[in-house]
Short mmCIF file of C-alpha atoms in Angstrom, two decimals:
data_model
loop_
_atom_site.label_atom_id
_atom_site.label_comp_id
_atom_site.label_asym_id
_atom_site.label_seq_id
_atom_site.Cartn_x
_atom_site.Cartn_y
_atom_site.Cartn_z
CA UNK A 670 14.63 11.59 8.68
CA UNK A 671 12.25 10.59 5.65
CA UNK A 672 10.04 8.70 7.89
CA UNK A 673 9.56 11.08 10.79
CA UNK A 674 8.30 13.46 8.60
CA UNK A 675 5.78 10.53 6.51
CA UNK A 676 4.97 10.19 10.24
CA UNK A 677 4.49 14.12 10.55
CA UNK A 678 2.79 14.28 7.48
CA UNK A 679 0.00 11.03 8.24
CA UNK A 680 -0.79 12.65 11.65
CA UNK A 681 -1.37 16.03 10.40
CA UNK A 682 -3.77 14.71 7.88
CA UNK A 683 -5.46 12.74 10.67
CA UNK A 684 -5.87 15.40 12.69
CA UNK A 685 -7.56 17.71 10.23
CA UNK A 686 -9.25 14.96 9.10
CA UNK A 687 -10.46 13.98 12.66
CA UNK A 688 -10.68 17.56 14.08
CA UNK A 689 -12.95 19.58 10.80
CA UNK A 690 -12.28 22.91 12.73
CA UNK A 691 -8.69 22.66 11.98
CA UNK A 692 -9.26 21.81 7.90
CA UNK A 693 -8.41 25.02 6.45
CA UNK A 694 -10.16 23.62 3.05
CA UNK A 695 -13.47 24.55 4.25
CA UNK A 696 -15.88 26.44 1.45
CA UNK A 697 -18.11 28.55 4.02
CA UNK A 698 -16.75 31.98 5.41
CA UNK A 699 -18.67 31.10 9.28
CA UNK A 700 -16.06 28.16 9.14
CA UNK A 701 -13.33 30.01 7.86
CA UNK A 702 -14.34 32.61 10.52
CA UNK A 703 -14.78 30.17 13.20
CA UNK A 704 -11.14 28.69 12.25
CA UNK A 705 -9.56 32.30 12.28
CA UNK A 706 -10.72 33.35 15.31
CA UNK A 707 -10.17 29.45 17.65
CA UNK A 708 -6.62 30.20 16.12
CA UNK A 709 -6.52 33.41 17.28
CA UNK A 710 -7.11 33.10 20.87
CA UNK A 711 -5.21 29.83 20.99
CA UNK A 712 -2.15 32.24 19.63
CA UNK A 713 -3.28 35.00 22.45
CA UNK A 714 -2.86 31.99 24.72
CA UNK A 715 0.43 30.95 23.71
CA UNK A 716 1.32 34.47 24.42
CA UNK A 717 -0.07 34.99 27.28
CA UNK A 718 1.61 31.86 28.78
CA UNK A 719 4.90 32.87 27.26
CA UNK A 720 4.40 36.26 29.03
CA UNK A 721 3.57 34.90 32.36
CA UNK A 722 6.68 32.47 31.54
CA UNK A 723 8.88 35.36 31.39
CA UNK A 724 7.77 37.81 34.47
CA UNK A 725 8.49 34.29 36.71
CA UNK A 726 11.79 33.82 35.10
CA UNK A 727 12.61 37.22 35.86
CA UNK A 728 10.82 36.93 39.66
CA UNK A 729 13.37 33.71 40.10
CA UNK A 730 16.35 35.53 38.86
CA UNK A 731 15.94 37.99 40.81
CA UNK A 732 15.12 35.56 44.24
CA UNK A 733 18.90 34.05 43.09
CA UNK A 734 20.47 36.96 42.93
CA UNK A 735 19.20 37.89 46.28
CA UNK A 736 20.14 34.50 47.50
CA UNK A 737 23.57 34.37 46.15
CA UNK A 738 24.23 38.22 47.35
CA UNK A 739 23.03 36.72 50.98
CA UNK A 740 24.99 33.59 51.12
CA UNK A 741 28.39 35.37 49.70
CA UNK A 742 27.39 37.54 53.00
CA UNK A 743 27.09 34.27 55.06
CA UNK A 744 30.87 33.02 53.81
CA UNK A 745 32.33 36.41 54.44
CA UNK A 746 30.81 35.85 58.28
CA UNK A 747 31.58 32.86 59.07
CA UNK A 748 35.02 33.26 58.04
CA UNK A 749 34.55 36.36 60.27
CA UNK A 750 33.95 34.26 62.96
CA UNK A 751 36.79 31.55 62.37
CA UNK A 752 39.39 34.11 62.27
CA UNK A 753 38.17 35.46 65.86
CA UNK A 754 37.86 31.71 67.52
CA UNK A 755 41.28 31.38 65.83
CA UNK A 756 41.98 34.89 67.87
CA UNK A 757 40.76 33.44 70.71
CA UNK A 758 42.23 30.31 71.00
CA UNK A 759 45.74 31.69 70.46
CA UNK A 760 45.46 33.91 73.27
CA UNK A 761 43.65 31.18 75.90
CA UNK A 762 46.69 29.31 74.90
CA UNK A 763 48.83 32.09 75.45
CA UNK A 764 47.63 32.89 78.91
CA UNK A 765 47.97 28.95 79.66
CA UNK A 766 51.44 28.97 78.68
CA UNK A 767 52.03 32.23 80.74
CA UNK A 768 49.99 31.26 84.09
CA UNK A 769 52.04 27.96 83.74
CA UNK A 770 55.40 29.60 83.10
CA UNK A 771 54.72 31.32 86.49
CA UNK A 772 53.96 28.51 88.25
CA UNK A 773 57.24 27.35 87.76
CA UNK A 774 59.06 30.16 88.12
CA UNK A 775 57.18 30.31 91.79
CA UNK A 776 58.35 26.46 92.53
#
């Protein structure tokens, strides 16, 4: 745990080291300025992204709720349609065991 934050700790220095913008050291108030507002619309992106984030979220939730609504539909169908094929094969087979029951009854 001690080195991972040694690690955090060297490449935050080398960053602001690397990257002046970021060193919020700096003497002059244009710098200090310049710093403020860079972090300032990087935060305004951050939540703008998050924003957009969360109106898709809700856009897919919604899409799976329609799609789970539709496909509990689909199940309550097709078993819909099994039961009548069931219907309809008991009563073929009915009317085969009938025709043939005449048949015999006529030989």
């Amino acid at each position: 745990m001690k080195k991972i934050i040694i690690i955090a700790m060297f490449f935050s220095f080398s960053f602001s080291y690397i990257c002046p913008i970021h060193n919020f050291e700096s003497n002059s108030f244009s710098q200090k300025a310049t710093t403020s507002s860079v972090i300032q619309n990087h935060n305004q992106k951050i939540r703008n992204s998050l924003q957009n984030l969360i109106k898709k979220e809700k856009e897919l939730q919604k899409r799976l709720k329609k799609k789970l609504e539709l496909s509990k539909k689909l199940e309550v169908l097709y078993k819909n349609i099994l039961l009548e094929k069931k219907k309809q094969v008991f009563i073929l087979d009915k009317i085969q065991k009938q025709s043939a029951y005449e048949i015999l009854k006529e030989k």
